[in-house]
Amino acid sequence: MRLACELARRCPPSETAFSVGAVIVGADGHEIARGFSRESDPHDHAEEAALARAAGPALAGGTVYSSLEPCGERKSRPLTCTDRIIAAGLARVVFAWREPALFVPGTGAERLRAHGVEVVEMPALAGLAREPNAHLLGR
């Protein structure tokens, strides 16, 4: 989780999106991929960037560690991060910070649970996830 929070610091700043980092770990505990928001495209989300590097059966039963709750609603693209996680067959999502309703309602955790994905929130690390987003939170 700390690595995901560190990756969020690498995001180009945005006034219209959170800075997020994500790490995907296989069922065997080994890292498969990582990514961060706006890594190669201004509309990339962290989970989306990581999943783009990790297609295939290695994802089945794996875990996504994300600094922010994966999006359950999205304005910039038709597929949400929760849609992508469910489609990839990932079994668990661990996140540090629940998505504030600044841009869209934070519904990712509920959508994931409704599709049988285990969701774990680590609020003790939420401060680390908020740090690269301080410019958005002062509003």
PDB file of C-alpha atoms in Angstrom:
ATOM      1  CA  MET A   1       0.000   0.000   0.000  1.00  0.00           C
ATOM      2  CA  ARG A   2       2.833   2.380   0.762  1.00  0.00           C
ATOM      3  CA  LEU A   3       4.207   1.820  -2.751  1.00  0.00           C
ATOM      4  CA  ALA A   4       0.831   2.762  -4.243  1.00  0.00           C
ATOM      5  CA  CYS A   5       0.829   5.957  -2.157  1.00  0.00           C
ATOM      6  CA  GLU A   6       4.375   6.745  -3.319  1.00  0.00           C
ATOM      7  CA  LEU A   7       3.382   6.208  -6.955  1.00  0.00           C
ATOM      8  CA  ALA A   8       0.616   8.799  -6.514  1.00  0.00           C
ATOM      9  CA  ARG A   9       3.334  11.398  -5.933  1.00  0.00           C
ATOM     10  CA  ARG A  10       4.566  10.819  -9.510  1.00  0.00           C
ATOM     11  CA  CYS A  11       1.275  11.960 -11.052  1.00  0.00           C
ATOM     12  CA  PRO A  12       1.269  15.175 -13.044  1.00  0.00           C
ATOM     13  CA  PRO A  13      -0.919  17.567 -10.999  1.00  0.00           C
ATOM     14  CA  SER A  14      -4.484  18.134 -12.136  1.00  0.00           C
ATOM     15  CA  GLU A  15      -7.284  20.428 -11.041  1.00  0.00           C
ATOM     16  CA  THR A  16      -9.900  17.952 -12.285  1.00  0.00           C
ATOM     17  CA  ALA A  17      -8.674  14.550 -11.072  1.00  0.00           C
ATOM     18  CA  PHE A  18      -7.041  12.880  -8.088  1.00  0.00           C
ATOM     19  CA  SER A  19      -3.431  11.712  -8.060  1.00  0.00           C
ATOM     20  CA  VAL A  20      -3.524   7.965  -7.449  1.00  0.00           C
ATOM     21  CA  GLY A  21      -1.064   5.082  -7.482  1.00  0.00           C
ATOM     22  CA  ALA A  22      -1.871   1.391  -7.931  1.00  0.00           C
ATOM     23  CA  VAL A  23       0.009  -1.899  -7.621  1.00  0.00           C
ATOM     24  CA  ILE A  24      -1.335  -5.261  -8.792  1.00  0.00           C
ATOM     25  CA  VAL A  25      -0.131  -8.390  -6.989  1.00  0.00           C
ATOM     26  CA  GLY A  26      -0.864 -11.906  -8.187  1.00  0.00           C
ATOM     27  CA  ALA A  27      -2.445 -14.604  -6.043  1.00  0.00           C
ATOM     28  CA  ASP A  28       1.118 -15.828  -5.400  1.00  0.00           C
ATOM     29  CA  GLY A  29       2.040 -12.507  -3.747  1.00  0.00           C
ATOM     30  CA  HIS A  30       4.368 -11.285  -6.503  1.00  0.00           C
ATOM     31  CA  GLU A  31       3.971  -7.890  -8.120  1.00  0.00           C
ATOM     32  CA  ILE A  32       2.506  -8.056 -11.613  1.00  0.00           C
ATOM     33  CA  ALA A  33       2.223  -4.376 -12.543  1.00  0.00           C
ATOM     34  CA  ARG A  34       2.003  -0.833 -11.249  1.00  0.00           C
ATOM     35  CA  GLY A  35       0.729   2.480 -12.527  1.00  0.00           C
ATOM     36  CA  PHE A  36      -0.268   5.998 -11.618  1.00  0.00           C
ATOM     37  CA  SER A  37      -2.816   8.532 -12.807  1.00  0.00           C
ATOM     38  CA  ARG A  38      -2.016  10.461 -15.995  1.00  0.00           C
ATOM     39  CA  GLU A  39       1.074   8.314 -16.496  1.00  0.00           C
ATOM     40  CA  SER A  40       0.896   8.261 -20.302  1.00  0.00           C
ATOM     41  CA  ASP A  41      -2.437   9.964 -21.034  1.00  0.00           C
ATOM     42  CA  PRO A  42      -4.168  12.857 -19.237  1.00  0.00           C
ATOM     43  CA  HIS A  43      -7.244  10.651 -18.690  1.00  0.00           C
ATOM     44  CA  ASP A  44      -5.476   7.519 -17.368  1.00  0.00           C
ATOM     45  CA  HIS A  45      -6.461   6.338 -13.917  1.00  0.00           C
ATOM     46  CA  ALA A  46      -3.877   4.452 -11.869  1.00  0.00           C
ATOM     47  CA  GLU A  47      -5.692   1.104 -11.879  1.00  0.00           C
ATOM     48  CA  GLU A  48      -6.323   1.455 -15.618  1.00  0.00           C
ATOM     49  CA  ALA A  49      -2.615   2.092 -16.281  1.00  0.00           C
ATOM     50  CA  ALA A  50      -1.554  -0.896 -14.181  1.00  0.00           C
ATOM     51  CA  LEU A  51      -4.160  -3.210 -15.729  1.00  0.00           C
ATOM     52  CA  ALA A  52      -3.014  -2.224 -19.231  1.00  0.00           C
ATOM     53  CA  ARG A  53       0.358  -3.826 -18.391  1.00  0.00           C
ATOM     54  CA  ALA A  54      -1.062  -6.940 -16.800  1.00  0.00           C
ATOM     55  CA  ALA A  55      -3.651  -8.607 -18.988  1.00  0.00           C
ATOM     56  CA  GLY A  56      -4.097 -12.329 -18.805  1.00  0.00           C
ATOM     57  CA  PRO A  57      -4.647 -15.246 -16.458  1.00  0.00           C
ATOM     58  CA  ALA A  58      -2.057 -14.000 -13.925  1.00  0.00           C
ATOM     59  CA  LEU A  59      -4.649 -11.474 -12.743  1.00  0.00           C
ATOM     60  CA  ALA A  60      -7.196 -14.085 -11.647  1.00  0.00           C
ATOM     61  CA  GLY A  61      -7.393 -14.122  -7.874  1.00  0.00           C
ATOM     62  CA  GLY A  62      -4.968 -11.211  -7.536  1.00  0.00           C
ATOM     63  CA  THR A  63      -5.126  -8.021  -5.505  1.00  0.00           C
ATOM     64  CA  VAL A  64      -5.072  -4.355  -6.475  1.00  0.00           C
ATOM     65  CA  TYR A  65      -3.547  -1.964  -3.957  1.00  0.00           C
ATOM     66  CA  SER A  66      -4.720   1.568  -4.709  1.00  0.00           C
ATOM     67  CA  SER A  67      -4.085   4.778  -2.826  1.00  0.00           C
ATOM     68  CA  LEU A  68      -7.699   5.830  -3.564  1.00  0.00           C
ATOM     69  CA  GLU A  69     -10.914   3.830  -3.764  1.00  0.00           C
ATOM     70  CA  PRO A  70     -11.259   2.718  -7.412  1.00  0.00           C
ATOM     71  CA  CYS A  71     -13.772   4.783  -9.340  1.00  0.00           C
ATOM     72  CA  GLY A  72     -17.319   3.495  -9.599  1.00  0.00           C
ATOM     73  CA  GLU A  73     -18.353   6.419 -11.793  1.00  0.00           C
ATOM     74  CA  ARG A  74     -16.284   8.222 -14.371  1.00  0.00           C
ATOM     75  CA  LYS A  75     -16.666  11.232 -16.653  1.00  0.00           C
ATOM     76  CA  SER A  76     -13.634  10.859 -18.949  1.00  0.00           C
ATOM     77  CA  ARG A  77     -14.106   7.291 -20.275  1.00  0.00           C
ATOM     78  CA  PRO A  78     -16.943   4.772 -20.540  1.00  0.00           C
ATOM     79  CA  LEU A  79     -15.322   2.032 -18.405  1.00  0.00           C
ATOM     80  CA  THR A  80     -14.701   2.657 -14.725  1.00  0.00           C
ATOM     81  CA  CYS A  81     -11.811   1.185 -12.798  1.00  0.00           C
ATOM     82  CA  THR A  82     -14.277  -1.055 -10.964  1.00  0.00           C
ATOM     83  CA  ASP A  83     -15.522  -2.367 -14.332  1.00  0.00           C
ATOM     84  CA  ARG A  84     -11.938  -3.143 -15.351  1.00  0.00           C
ATOM     85  CA  ILE A  85     -11.092  -4.822 -12.030  1.00  0.00           C
ATOM     86  CA  ILE A  86     -14.196  -7.016 -12.171  1.00  0.00           C
ATOM     87  CA  ALA A  87     -13.564  -7.959 -15.815  1.00  0.00           C
ATOM     88  CA  ALA A  88      -9.939  -8.880 -15.015  1.00  0.00           C
ATOM     89  CA  GLY A  89     -11.032 -11.382 -12.360  1.00  0.00           C
ATOM     90  CA  LEU A  90      -9.183  -9.743  -9.496  1.00  0.00           C
ATOM     91  CA  ALA A  91     -10.331 -11.093  -6.137  1.00  0.00           C
ATOM     92  CA  ARG A  92      -9.430  -8.278  -3.776  1.00  0.00           C
ATOM     93  CA  VAL A  93      -8.995  -4.507  -3.693  1.00  0.00           C
ATOM     94  CA  VAL A  94      -7.165  -2.748  -0.874  1.00  0.00           C
ATOM     95  CA  PHE A  95      -7.268   1.040  -0.718  1.00  0.00           C
ATOM     96  CA  ALA A  96      -6.127   3.729   1.693  1.00  0.00           C
ATOM     97  CA  TRP A  97      -8.534   6.602   1.096  1.00  0.00           C
ATOM     98  CA  ARG A  98     -12.247   6.544   0.276  1.00  0.00           C
ATOM     99  CA  GLU A  99     -12.960   8.744  -2.748  1.00  0.00           C
ATOM    100  CA  PRO A 100     -14.386  12.122  -1.716  1.00  0.00           C
ATOM    101  CA  ALA A 101     -17.391  13.283  -3.766  1.00  0.00           C
ATOM    102  CA  LEU A 102     -15.395  16.149  -5.279  1.00  0.00           C
ATOM    103  CA  PHE A 103     -15.741  15.052  -8.915  1.00  0.00           C
ATOM    104  CA  VAL A 104     -18.072  12.036  -8.811  1.00  0.00           C
ATOM    105  CA  PRO A 105     -19.667  10.074  -5.969  1.00  0.00           C
ATOM    106  CA  GLY A 106     -17.351   7.460  -4.449  1.00  0.00           C
ATOM    107  CA  THR A 107     -19.196   4.235  -5.261  1.00  0.00           C
ATOM    108  CA  GLY A 108     -16.336   1.912  -6.196  1.00  0.00           C
ATOM    109  CA  ALA A 109     -16.181  -0.115  -2.981  1.00  0.00           C
ATOM    110  CA  GLU A 110     -19.904  -0.839  -3.034  1.00  0.00           C
ATOM    111  CA  ARG A 111     -19.865  -1.829  -6.721  1.00  0.00           C
ATOM    112  CA  LEU A 112     -16.882  -4.130  -6.179  1.00  0.00           C
ATOM    113  CA  ARG A 113     -18.511  -5.835  -3.193  1.00  0.00           C
ATOM    114  CA  ALA A 114     -21.728  -6.291  -5.175  1.00  0.00           C
ATOM    115  CA  HIS A 115     -19.679  -8.285  -7.708  1.00  0.00           C
ATOM    116  CA  GLY A 116     -18.018 -10.498  -5.101  1.00  0.00           C
ATOM    117  CA  VAL A 117     -14.702  -8.676  -4.879  1.00  0.00           C
ATOM    118  CA  GLU A 118     -13.271  -8.464  -1.357  1.00  0.00           C
ATOM    119  CA  VAL A 119     -12.677  -4.820  -0.396  1.00  0.00           C
ATOM    120  CA  VAL A 120     -10.344  -3.725   2.384  1.00  0.00           C
ATOM    121  CA  GLU A 121      -9.982  -0.094   3.460  1.00  0.00           C
ATOM    122  CA  MET A 122      -6.809   1.001   5.283  1.00  0.00           C
ATOM    123  CA  PRO A 123      -7.774   4.398   6.747  1.00  0.00           C
ATOM    124  CA  ALA A 124      -4.549   4.532   8.786  1.00  0.00           C
ATOM    125  CA  LEU A 125      -2.742   5.256   5.489  1.00  0.00           C
ATOM    126  CA  ALA A 126      -5.322   7.716   4.119  1.00  0.00           C
ATOM    127  CA  GLY A 127      -3.089  10.661   5.046  1.00  0.00           C
ATOM    128  CA  LEU A 128      -0.371   9.379   2.699  1.00  0.00           C
ATOM    129  CA  ALA A 129      -2.905   9.100  -0.113  1.00  0.00           C
ATOM    130  CA  ARG A 130      -4.258  12.605   0.504  1.00  0.00           C
ATOM    131  CA  GLU A 131      -0.839  14.333   0.447  1.00  0.00           C
ATOM    132  CA  PRO A 132      -0.398  14.488  -3.360  1.00  0.00           C
ATOM    133  CA  ASN A 133      -3.978  15.771  -3.575  1.00  0.00           C
ATOM    134  CA  ALA A 134      -3.653  18.623  -1.069  1.00  0.00           C
ATOM    135  CA  HIS A 135      -4.154  21.209  -3.842  1.00  0.00           C
ATOM    136  CA  LEU A 136      -7.642  19.779  -4.473  1.00  0.00           C
ATOM    137  CA  LEU A 137      -8.661  19.469  -0.842  1.00  0.00           C
ATOM    138  CA  GLY A 138      -8.122  23.099   0.086  1.00  0.00           C
ATOM    139  CA  ARG A 139     -11.226  24.119  -1.838  1.00  0.00           C
TER     140      ARG A 139
END
